[in-house]
Each structure stands twice: as structure tokens, then as C-alpha cells.
Short mmCIF file of C-alpha atoms and ligand atoms in Angstrom, two decimals:
data_model
loop_
_atom_site.label_atom_id
_atom_site.label_comp_id
_atom_site.label_asym_id
_atom_site.label_seq_id
_atom_site.Cartn_x
_atom_site.Cartn_y
_atom_site.Cartn_z
CA UNK A 1 -45.48 -23.91 23.90
CA UNK A 2 -47.58 -26.91 24.97
CA UNK A 3 -48.54 -29.95 22.83
CA UNK A 4 -51.99 -29.90 24.34
CA UNK A 5 -54.88 -27.45 24.11
CA UNK A 6 -54.56 -27.05 20.33
CA UNK A 7 -57.24 -24.90 18.66
CA UNK A 8 -60.23 -27.01 17.40
CA UNK A 9 -60.00 -28.35 13.89
CA UNK A 10 -62.31 -26.57 11.42
CA UNK A 11 -61.59 -28.75 8.35
CA UNK A 12 -61.18 -32.50 9.07
CA UNK A 13 -62.07 -33.59 5.52
CA UNK A 14 -58.73 -35.40 4.88
CA UNK A 15 -58.90 -37.24 8.25
CA UNK A 16 -62.36 -38.55 7.47
CA UNK A 17 -61.34 -39.46 3.93
CA UNK A 18 -58.28 -41.30 5.26
CA UNK A 19 -60.45 -43.50 7.42
CA UNK A 20 -62.49 -44.47 4.37
CA UNK A 21 -65.51 -42.37 5.19
CA UNK A 22 -67.66 -41.04 2.43
CA UNK A 23 -66.93 -37.32 2.14
CA UNK A 24 -68.55 -34.36 0.43
CA UNK A 25 -65.65 -33.78 -1.96
CA UNK A 26 -62.08 -34.96 -2.61
CA UNK A 27 -59.56 -33.53 -0.14
CA UNK A 28 -56.38 -32.19 -1.77
CA UNK A 29 -52.84 -31.24 -0.65
CA UNK A 30 -49.56 -31.18 -2.55
CA UNK A 31 -46.28 -32.90 -1.82
CA UNK A 32 -43.59 -30.19 -1.35
CA UNK A 33 -46.31 -27.56 -1.17
CA UNK A 34 -43.95 -25.36 0.79
CA UNK A 35 -41.13 -24.94 -1.65
CA UNK A 36 -39.14 -23.10 -4.22
CA UNK A 37 -42.04 -22.41 -6.62
CA UNK A 38 -43.33 -19.86 -4.05
CA UNK A 39 -41.72 -16.38 -4.17
CA UNK A 40 -42.39 -16.00 -0.41
CA UNK A 41 -40.30 -19.18 0.14
CA UNK A 42 -37.42 -17.82 -2.04
CA UNK A 43 -37.52 -14.57 -0.06
CA UNK A 44 -36.94 -16.42 3.28
CA UNK A 45 -34.38 -18.76 1.65
CA UNK A 46 -32.27 -15.71 0.54
CA UNK A 47 -31.48 -15.04 4.22
CA UNK A 48 -31.30 -18.56 5.65
CA UNK A 49 -29.72 -21.94 4.90
CA UNK A 50 -32.02 -24.88 4.17
CA UNK A 51 -31.19 -26.89 7.31
CA UNK A 52 -31.03 -23.73 9.40
CA UNK A 53 -34.68 -23.27 8.51
CA UNK A 54 -35.48 -26.86 9.38
CA UNK A 55 -33.83 -26.42 12.78
CA UNK A 56 -35.47 -23.13 13.62
CA UNK A 57 -39.10 -23.82 14.69
CA UNK A 58 -40.32 -20.22 13.90
CA UNK A 59 -38.96 -20.37 10.33
CA UNK A 60 -40.12 -23.95 9.71
CA UNK A 61 -43.58 -22.92 11.00
CA UNK A 62 -43.57 -19.77 8.78
CA UNK A 63 -42.77 -21.81 5.62
CA UNK A 64 -45.36 -24.51 6.46
CA UNK A 65 -48.01 -21.81 6.66
CA UNK A 66 -47.06 -20.05 3.40
CA UNK A 67 -49.10 -22.29 1.06
CA UNK A 68 -52.00 -22.37 3.56
CA UNK A 69 -52.06 -18.58 3.74
CA UNK A 70 -51.75 -18.20 -0.03
CA UNK A 71 -54.36 -20.77 -1.14
CA UNK A 72 -56.71 -20.60 1.79
CA UNK A 73 -59.55 -23.11 1.66
CA UNK A 74 -58.16 -24.63 -1.56
CA UNK A 75 -55.79 -26.80 0.58
CA UNK A 76 -57.05 -29.47 2.96
CA UNK A 77 -53.78 -30.32 4.78
CA UNK A 78 -50.43 -28.87 5.72
CA UNK A 79 -47.08 -30.71 6.00
CA UNK A 80 -44.35 -29.70 8.41
CA UNK A 81 -41.37 -28.04 6.76
CA UNK A 82 -38.47 -30.41 7.26
CA UNK A 83 -36.64 -33.00 5.21
CA UNK A 84 -36.30 -36.76 5.09
CA UNK A 85 -32.50 -36.37 5.59
CA UNK A 86 -32.81 -35.20 9.19
CA UNK A 87 -32.67 -38.89 10.20
CA UNK A 88 -29.18 -39.53 8.71
CA UNK A 89 -28.16 -36.34 10.47
CA UNK A 90 -29.56 -37.65 13.79
CA UNK A 91 -27.52 -40.84 13.13
CA UNK A 92 -24.45 -38.62 13.08
CA UNK A 93 -23.94 -37.97 9.37
CA UNK A 94 -23.22 -34.56 7.87
CA UNK A 95 -25.64 -33.46 5.10
CA UNK A 96 -25.30 -30.23 3.15
CA UNK A 97 -27.83 -28.69 0.80
CA UNK A 98 -25.81 -27.48 -2.18
CA UNK A 99 -27.34 -24.95 -4.60
CA UNK A 100 -28.03 -26.55 -7.96
CA UNK A 101 -27.08 -30.06 -6.69
CA UNK A 102 -29.44 -30.91 -3.89
CA UNK A 103 -28.33 -32.82 -0.85
CA UNK A 104 -24.70 -33.87 -0.49
CA UNK A 105 -23.13 -36.15 2.14
CA UNK A 106 -19.39 -35.27 2.33
CA UNK A 107 -18.61 -38.58 3.94
CA UNK A 108 -21.06 -41.25 2.69
CA UNK A 109 -20.96 -44.86 3.89
CA UNK A 110 -18.61 -46.65 1.54
CA UNK A 111 -18.21 -50.02 3.28
CA UNK A 112 -20.20 -51.75 6.03
CA UNK A 113 -17.32 -50.95 8.43
CA UNK A 114 -18.30 -47.31 8.07
CA UNK A 115 -21.58 -48.02 9.87
CA UNK A 116 -19.43 -47.87 13.03
CA UNK A 117 -19.20 -44.09 12.45
CA UNK A 118 -22.94 -43.81 13.13
CA UNK A 119 -24.23 -42.95 16.62
CA UNK A 120 -24.83 -46.20 18.45
CA UNK A 121 -27.62 -44.93 20.60
CA UNK A 122 -29.56 -42.06 19.09
CA UNK A 123 -31.55 -39.90 21.51
CA UNK A 124 -34.18 -39.05 18.96
CA UNK A 125 -36.11 -36.62 21.10
CA UNK A 126 -32.88 -34.67 21.69
CA UNK A 127 -31.51 -34.81 18.15
CA UNK A 128 -34.81 -34.04 16.40
CA UNK A 129 -36.53 -32.10 19.13
CA UNK A 130 -36.49 -29.10 16.81
CA UNK A 131 -38.93 -30.82 14.50
CA UNK A 132 -41.30 -31.53 17.46
CA UNK A 133 -41.07 -27.85 18.49
CA UNK A 134 -41.89 -26.80 14.92
CA UNK A 135 -44.92 -29.15 14.84
CA UNK A 136 -46.31 -27.93 18.15
CA UNK A 137 -45.83 -24.25 17.20
CA UNK A 138 -47.40 -24.84 13.75
CA UNK A 139 -50.39 -26.66 15.26
CA UNK A 140 -51.10 -23.52 17.32
CA UNK A 141 -50.50 -21.10 14.45
CA UNK A 142 -52.69 -23.14 12.06
CA UNK A 143 -55.54 -22.30 14.39
CA UNK A 144 -57.36 -25.44 13.24
CA UNK A 145 -57.54 -24.41 9.62
CA UNK A 146 -56.37 -27.81 8.33
CA UNK A 147 -54.64 -30.88 9.79
CA UNK A 148 -50.84 -31.14 9.97
CA UNK A 149 -48.77 -33.99 8.50
CA UNK A 150 -45.62 -35.29 10.06
CA UNK A 151 -43.34 -37.35 7.81
CA UNK A 152 -40.19 -39.35 7.36
CA UNK A 153 -38.16 -41.21 4.63
CA UNK A 154 -38.53 -44.99 4.32
CA UNK A 155 -35.45 -46.98 5.48
CA UNK A 156 -34.43 -48.08 1.99
CA UNK A 157 -34.55 -44.51 0.58
CA UNK A 158 -32.58 -43.17 3.58
CA UNK A 159 -29.96 -45.99 3.33
CA UNK A 160 -29.59 -45.27 -0.34
CA UNK A 161 -28.84 -41.57 0.29
CA UNK A 162 -26.42 -42.47 3.05
CA UNK A 163 -24.46 -44.69 0.66
CA UNK A 164 -24.79 -42.71 -2.57
CA UNK A 165 -23.93 -39.49 -0.75
CA UNK A 166 -26.67 -37.67 -2.67
CA UNK A 167 -28.82 -38.06 -5.72
CA UNK A 168 -27.88 -40.76 -8.21
CA UNK A 169 -29.06 -41.96 -11.60
CA UNK A 170 -28.41 -45.70 -11.02
CA UNK A 171 -28.15 -46.18 -7.22
CA UNK A 172 -25.51 -48.72 -8.12
CA UNK A 173 -23.52 -48.17 -4.92
CA UNK A 174 -26.53 -48.61 -2.61
CA UNK A 175 -27.79 -51.58 -4.59
CA UNK A 176 -24.39 -53.28 -4.48
CA UNK A 177 -24.72 -53.38 -0.74
CA UNK A 178 -27.96 -55.36 -0.93
CA UNK A 179 -26.38 -58.16 -2.85
CA UNK A 180 -22.83 -58.05 -1.52
CA UNK A 181 -23.53 -57.38 2.15
CA UNK A 182 -27.15 -58.55 2.77
CA UNK A 183 -26.67 -59.14 6.50
CA UNK A 184 -25.12 -55.73 7.15
CA UNK A 185 -27.77 -54.17 4.97
CA UNK A 186 -30.55 -55.65 7.16
CA UNK A 187 -28.68 -54.46 10.24
CA UNK A 188 -28.49 -50.92 8.88
CA UNK A 189 -32.16 -50.88 7.73
CA UNK A 190 -33.21 -52.13 11.16
CA UNK A 191 -31.29 -49.33 12.85
CA UNK A 192 -32.94 -46.70 10.64
CA UNK A 193 -36.29 -48.30 11.29
CA UNK A 194 -35.92 -48.06 15.06
CA UNK A 195 -35.02 -44.33 14.82
CA UNK A 196 -37.88 -43.71 12.41
CA UNK A 197 -40.51 -45.31 14.75
CA UNK A 198 -39.25 -43.23 17.63
CA UNK A 199 -39.38 -40.08 15.43
CA UNK A 200 -42.86 -40.68 14.13
CA UNK A 201 -44.31 -41.28 17.59
CA UNK A 202 -42.54 -38.11 18.77
CA UNK A 203 -44.08 -36.15 15.87
CA UNK A 204 -47.63 -37.26 16.90
CA UNK A 205 -46.88 -36.52 20.57
CA UNK A 206 -45.93 -33.06 19.37
CA UNK A 207 -49.14 -32.58 17.40
CA UNK A 208 -48.91 -34.27 13.97
CA UNK A 209 -52.38 -35.44 12.90
CA UNK A 210 -51.35 -37.68 10.01
CA UNK A 211 -48.04 -39.30 8.94
CA UNK A 212 -46.59 -39.95 5.53
CA UNK A 213 -43.61 -42.23 4.74
CA UNK A 214 -41.75 -41.33 1.54
CA UNK A 215 -40.03 -44.28 -0.21
CA UNK A 216 -38.84 -42.07 -3.11
CA UNK A 217 -36.51 -44.73 -4.47
CA UNK A 218 -38.75 -47.74 -4.19
CA UNK A 219 -39.10 -47.91 -7.98
CA UNK A 220 -35.38 -48.46 -8.41
CA UNK A 221 -35.72 -51.93 -6.86
CA UNK A 222 -36.86 -55.14 -8.46
CA UNK A 223 -40.02 -56.60 -6.92
CA UNK A 224 -37.98 -59.21 -5.17
CA UNK A 225 -35.53 -56.72 -3.67
CA UNK A 226 -38.40 -54.40 -2.69
CA UNK A 227 -40.06 -57.30 -0.86
CA UNK A 228 -36.73 -58.15 0.80
CA UNK A 229 -35.27 -54.72 1.61
CA UNK A 230 -38.09 -52.25 1.85
CA UNK A 231 -41.48 -53.74 2.46
CA UNK A 232 -40.66 -55.55 5.78
CA UNK A 233 -39.40 -52.25 7.28
CA UNK A 234 -42.27 -50.13 5.95
CA UNK A 235 -44.61 -52.69 7.58
CA UNK A 236 -42.75 -52.80 10.83
CA UNK A 237 -42.93 -48.94 11.06
CA UNK A 238 -46.72 -48.89 10.72
CA UNK A 239 -47.17 -51.73 13.17
CA UNK A 240 -44.86 -50.42 15.81
CA UNK A 241 -45.88 -46.74 15.47
CA UNK A 242 -49.52 -47.75 15.93
CA UNK A 243 -48.74 -50.01 18.89
CA UNK A 244 -46.75 -47.22 20.57
CA UNK A 245 -49.34 -44.56 19.96
CA UNK A 246 -52.12 -46.75 21.44
CA UNK A 247 -49.93 -47.69 24.44
CA UNK A 248 -49.14 -44.04 25.15
CA UNK A 249 -52.81 -43.07 24.84
CA UNK A 250 -52.05 -40.85 21.86
CA UNK A 251 -54.30 -40.57 18.86
CA UNK A 252 -53.65 -43.48 16.49
CA UNK A 253 -53.35 -41.21 13.45
CA UNK A 254 -53.88 -42.28 9.80
CA UNK A 255 -50.70 -43.22 7.91
CA UNK A 256 -49.83 -42.92 4.22
CA UNK A 257 -47.17 -44.83 2.28
CA UNK A 258 -45.72 -43.34 -0.87
CA UNK A 259 -43.53 -45.93 -2.53
CA UNK A 260 -42.72 -44.09 -5.76
CA UNK A 261 -42.44 -46.29 -8.79
CA UNK A 262 -43.50 -49.44 -6.95
CA UNK A 263 -46.63 -50.08 -8.96
CA UNK A 264 -45.75 -53.78 -8.81
CA UNK A 265 -46.12 -53.72 -5.06
CA UNK A 266 -49.52 -52.20 -4.62
CA UNK A 267 -51.09 -55.50 -3.43
CA UNK A 268 -48.22 -55.91 -0.87
CA UNK A 269 -48.81 -52.37 0.42
CA UNK A 270 -52.44 -53.14 1.17
CA UNK A 271 -53.39 -54.12 4.73
CA UNK A 272 -49.95 -53.57 6.27
CA UNK A 273 -51.13 -50.75 8.51
CA UNK A 274 -51.38 -47.82 6.13
CA UNK A 275 -54.82 -46.37 5.51
CA UNK A 276 -53.64 -44.42 2.39
CA UNK A 277 -51.43 -45.55 -0.46
CA UNK A 278 -49.99 -42.70 -2.57
CA UNK A 279 -49.57 -43.26 -6.30
CA UNK A 280 -47.29 -41.73 -8.82
CA UNK A 281 -48.68 -40.73 -12.24
CA UNK A 282 -47.60 -43.93 -14.02
CA UNK A 283 -50.32 -45.82 -12.21
CA UNK A 284 -53.79 -46.09 -13.67
CA UNK A 285 -56.34 -45.37 -10.92
CA UNK A 286 -58.52 -48.32 -12.05
CA UNK A 287 -55.54 -50.66 -11.89
CA UNK A 288 -54.70 -49.35 -8.37
CA UNK A 289 -58.24 -49.94 -7.15
CA UNK A 290 -58.09 -53.49 -8.50
CA UNK A 291 -54.66 -54.26 -7.10
CA UNK A 292 -55.52 -52.98 -3.64
CA UNK A 293 -58.96 -54.66 -3.73
CA UNK A 294 -60.51 -51.36 -2.84
CA UNK A 295 -59.21 -51.76 0.73
CA UNK A 296 -57.19 -48.56 1.05
CA UNK A 297 -57.68 -44.89 0.25
CA UNK A 298 -55.71 -43.87 -2.84
CA UNK A 299 -53.71 -40.62 -3.03
CA UNK A 300 -52.51 -38.81 -6.16
CA UNK A 301 -51.62 -38.66 -8.87
CA UNK A 302 -51.42 -36.03 -11.66
CA UNK A 303 -48.06 -35.80 -13.36
CA UNK A 304 -46.41 -32.73 -11.76
CA UNK A 305 -45.23 -31.54 -15.21
CA UNK A 306 -48.82 -30.95 -16.37
CA UNK A 307 -48.56 -27.82 -14.29
CA UNK A 308 -46.29 -26.37 -16.98
CA UNK A 309 -48.83 -27.00 -19.79
CA UNK A 310 -51.24 -24.12 -19.27
CA UNK A 311 -54.61 -23.79 -17.52
CA UNK A 312 -56.66 -25.76 -20.15
CA UNK A 313 -54.41 -28.81 -19.94
CA UNK A 314 -54.44 -28.65 -16.17
CA UNK A 315 -58.23 -28.49 -16.07
CA UNK A 316 -58.59 -31.33 -18.51
CA UNK A 317 -56.07 -33.62 -16.82
CA UNK A 318 -57.34 -32.83 -13.28
CA UNK A 319 -60.96 -33.53 -14.33
CA UNK A 320 -59.98 -36.81 -15.90
CA UNK A 321 -58.07 -37.77 -12.75
CA UNK A 322 -60.95 -37.07 -10.35
CA UNK A 323 -63.39 -38.96 -12.59
CA UNK A 324 -60.98 -41.92 -12.90
CA UNK A 325 -60.66 -42.35 -9.14
CA UNK A 326 -64.44 -42.51 -9.08
CA UNK A 327 -67.38 -41.06 -7.23
CA UNK A 328 -67.26 -43.42 -4.22
CA UNK A 329 -64.63 -41.48 -2.37
CA UNK A 330 -61.55 -43.24 -1.06
CA UNK A 331 -59.46 -40.65 -2.94
CA UNK A 332 -57.16 -37.88 -1.66
CA UNK A 333 -55.97 -35.69 -4.51
CA UNK A 334 -52.26 -34.78 -4.80
CA UNK A 335 -49.63 -34.80 -7.49
CA UNK A 336 -47.82 -37.95 -8.44
CA UNK A 337 -44.61 -36.56 -6.85
CA UNK A 338 -43.44 -33.25 -5.42
CA UNK A 339 -44.34 -29.96 -7.09
CA UNK A 340 -41.39 -28.83 -9.29
CA UNK A 341 -39.52 -25.61 -8.37
CA UNK A 342 -40.26 -23.60 -11.54
CA UNK A 343 -44.07 -23.99 -11.48
CA UNK A 344 -46.19 -20.84 -11.63
CA UNK A 345 -48.15 -20.67 -8.36
CA UNK A 346 -51.27 -19.68 -10.31
CA UNK A 347 -51.03 -23.00 -12.28
CA UNK A 348 -51.19 -24.82 -8.98
CA UNK A 349 -54.24 -22.70 -8.05
CA UNK A 350 -56.04 -23.91 -11.16
CA UNK A 351 -55.31 -27.51 -10.29
CA UNK A 352 -56.63 -27.09 -6.70
CA UNK A 353 -59.75 -25.24 -7.93
CA UNK A 354 -60.47 -27.79 -10.61
CA UNK A 355 -60.19 -30.77 -8.18
CA UNK A 356 -62.45 -29.16 -5.65
CA UNK A 357 -65.10 -28.10 -8.21
CA UNK A 358 -65.22 -31.38 -10.16
CA UNK A 359 -65.19 -33.60 -7.13
CA UNK A 360 -68.03 -31.70 -5.50
CA UNK A 361 -70.04 -31.89 -8.75
CA UNK A 362 -69.72 -35.64 -9.18
CA UNK A 363 -70.68 -36.28 -5.54
CA UNK A 364 -73.88 -34.27 -6.02
CA UNK A 365 -75.00 -36.14 -9.15
O1 CP3 B 401 -43.79 -28.93 1.64
C1 CP3 B 401 -43.45 -30.09 1.96
O2 CP3 B 401 -43.73 -31.10 1.32
C2 CP3 B 401 -42.65 -30.27 3.23
C3 CP3 B 401 -41.26 -30.30 3.13
C4 CP3 B 401 -40.48 -31.36 2.44
C5 CP3 B 401 -39.20 -31.06 1.88
N1 CP3 B 401 -38.61 -32.23 1.51
C6 CP3 B 401 -38.59 -29.72 1.74
C7 CP3 B 401 -37.50 -29.48 0.82
C8 CP3 B 401 -40.66 -32.72 2.32
C9 CP3 B 401 -41.92 -33.60 2.64
C10 CP3 B 401 -39.45 -33.26 1.70
C11 CP3 B 401 -39.26 -34.70 1.50
C12 CP3 B 401 -38.07 -35.14 0.80
N2 CP3 B 401 -36.80 -34.69 0.88
C13 CP3 B 401 -38.02 -36.24 -0.07
C14 CP3 B 401 -39.19 -37.14 -0.30
C15 CP3 B 401 -40.09 -36.62 -1.35
C16 CP3 B 401 -39.53 -36.74 -2.80
O3 CP3 B 401 -39.38 -35.72 -3.40
O4 CP3 B 401 -39.35 -37.86 -3.25
C17 CP3 B 401 -36.73 -36.41 -0.53
C18 CP3 B 401 -36.22 -37.43 -1.61
C19 CP3 B 401 -35.96 -35.38 0.04
C20 CP3 B 401 -34.50 -35.15 -0.16
C21 CP3 B 401 -34.26 -33.81 -0.74
N3 CP3 B 401 -34.41 -32.57 -0.12
C22 CP3 B 401 -33.88 -33.53 -2.06
C23 CP3 B 401 -33.59 -34.61 -3.10
C24 CP3 B 401 -33.79 -32.21 -2.23
C25 CP3 B 401 -33.23 -31.41 -3.38
C26 CP3 B 401 -34.11 -31.48 -4.57
C27 CP3 B 401 -35.28 -30.68 -4.50
O5 CP3 B 401 -36.32 -31.11 -4.97
O6 CP3 B 401 -35.24 -29.54 -4.09
C28 CP3 B 401 -34.15 -31.64 -1.03
C29 CP3 B 401 -34.30 -30.17 -0.70
C30 CP3 B 401 -35.57 -29.63 -0.27
N4 CP3 B 401 -36.44 -30.26 0.61
C31 CP3 B 401 -36.13 -28.35 -0.61
C32 CP3 B 401 -37.34 -28.23 0.08
C33 CP3 B 401 -38.29 -27.15 0.05
C34 CP3 B 401 -35.42 -27.34 -1.52
C35 CP3 B 401 -34.19 -26.89 -0.90
C36 CP3 B 401 -33.72 -25.52 -1.20
O7 CP3 B 401 -34.44 -24.54 -0.77
O8 CP3 B 401 -32.63 -25.42 -1.71
#
């Protein structure tokens, strides 16, 4: 299938909002919108392994479309079904998805000498070509209903997984590297950054219309360590991706940074090449506007757990959120982190409906 001649886009609300244009209502999508809370996802997952789905373009496409088919015009974007851990895999590490535990690396990096185990020269297009194929196929199957996001993990978050070997409460092993082996840490982060740039450009070439970088573990770092070990690479990614896209005559797509927990870095995340800064629920919208000097579009940020509290609480919290981000636009609604696996899909519907209704009302006033 060709990565050209895609069907025309019928809903470009999120693309216009990302560029800071005044739009008729707040666009909305949900991190992890294709996931375990959907019975139709569980059904497919019964028959296929998680990474098997990621590597099979037809299945990845099918799962990407599930929330779009279910919620119809209530969603303004889709995100390709994949995972941030495909980059460690492309670097040569084994990653398993273990029921009840999440991702597990059987052989994590223990000492900088283990970096020699990683592939020296990664042919990204070859290793991750299955993601590109899934993106191209999905762009055709979406038939222009909504734009498609590509994504990746930020270098610090990926490095932390590669060292911790999976989830961790303290990240003490990964953090130890920062202070004990700073030079080797920068070398590793730089390698991950190089692969990431290549991968993001490839995703746009394949048809991605926006890109989001997930720095899920940014909030575990002190402001000083974030500025030393995460921010420079996040910045380099935006700069190089945009240069490459322009040079290759590809669309210079809007980019979103989600540095979860890094409220202290909002000013630093402004004007480094990302049109959109995604917020978790601990950040007050008004504070975020002030910290970013109103120079970026803000995304977020309802606490995902409100979706357990019943339709009234969802309506009340969603209304307050839309109002707090204000009537001047520059807001893309989402949750403050990924949707949780035990949420009732009808609770999400209430959230989506409320945001659309309230945001259209306040624009009309
Ligand atoms: O719908 C979408 O948002 C697209 C798909 C997507 C997945 N993972 C699918 C997935 C995206 C964007 C991600 C990103 C991702 N993956 C992040 C960043 C976002 C965040 O939550 O901070 C991280 C840290 C990962 C790594 C990862 N993958 C973890 C920690 C887990 C297990 C815990 C969990 O929430 O399930 C996964 C597994 C995973 N990734 C699932 C899905 C649908 C569930 C896997 C299963 O079916 O068993």
C-alpha cells in the first residue's frame, strides 16, 4: 500500500488547534484510547500476543480503529497502536509483555559495558518497518475521519526501562547511572535520540500527521537532572525531526511533548520546537498558561481516575477543566495520563460528550 494518495481529511480540528488557530470547539483524544478497557480489544488480545499485534500491520490497524469506530465523531484524533518499547527492541533488547506485570526485559543493562550488547548501527526502517506499514494502512482505512498520531518514548524514559528492566517504584538503578556514569549516560541517551529521530521521520513519511513524545518518567527526576539528562535530547529530537522533514519535502507536522510530572519544567518546554505541551492532572491550567507565557497549545488534563466516579462527577470535572483552560482556544482535551484498563467505556463517552458540548457552548457565548 502506498504512502501517498491518502483519502482527504474530513476533520482537521486538532491540526488547526495545534498550530494555535482559533477553532470552533476543543478537540479531544485520549492517551491509550486503544486499550484494555475496550471489550473489542480484549477479544483480539485473547488470540494474539501484545508485540505480535504491534508487528502485524493489519492487527495494529484494526486496534487503532476500534475507538474511532466506537465513539465516531466524539474523537478528533487516532494514535497508531504500538508501544514506546519498540525502540529498545530495535536496539537489540528483548522485551516481553507479561500478564499482570507489564513489560519485562529479561536482560536489562546492568553496567555501561552492557551497552556493547546493543546493535551498533540500527537500520531503523528495517527494524521498525512494521510500524510504518501499520501507519500507512491505517491512514487509508481511516478514510480521512481524523488525523493519525505517530509517537515514541523520550530518551530518558526509554533508558530507564532498559536499565530497570521494567516498571519500578524508585528508578534507583537508572538514576544511579546518571550520577555514577554521566559520560556513558549521555552516550546512551544520544544513541537512543539518533534512532528516535530516524523513527519519527519514518512515521511521517509513512503517513503520521502529528507526533507525540512520551517522557512518562520525567517527574522522577529533579529539575537539575531533567535539564541535564532529558531536556537537551527532547529538544534535539524536535529540532532534527523538523529539519529532516523540511529537507525531505515532507509535511512539517505538529509535535507534542508529554513530560509527565515535570510541572517544574513547563517554561523550559516552551519554544523548543513543540507546538503542544501535554499536562498531567497535578498541573493547574492557569499556572501552565502563565509558565508557558501562552506560547504553546496545552493538552490535557483530567485525572484518569475520575472516570471511575460516575457520570455526574465526570461531567462536573470535565466542565471545570474546559472552563479553566479558557475560551481562547489553545487547548486540546485529553486525560492527564493514559486511560486505565478497568474503566467503563460508557464513562469515557460521557467525558468526550461533555468536553465537546461545553467547549462549543463557551465559544458561542
Ligand atoms: O492507544 C494508544 O494510546 C496507542 C498505543 C499505546 C500503547 N502504549 C499500547 C499499550 C501507546 C501510545 C503506549 C505508550 C506507552 N507504552 C507508554 C507511554 C505512555 C504512558 O502510559 O506513560 C509507556 C510507559 C509504555 C510502556 C508500557 N506498555 C507499559 C508500562 C505497559 C503495561 C502497563 C499498561 O498500562 O498496560 C504497556 C503495555 C501496553 N501498551 C498495553 C497497551 C494497549 C496493554 C498491554 C496488554 O494488552 O497486555
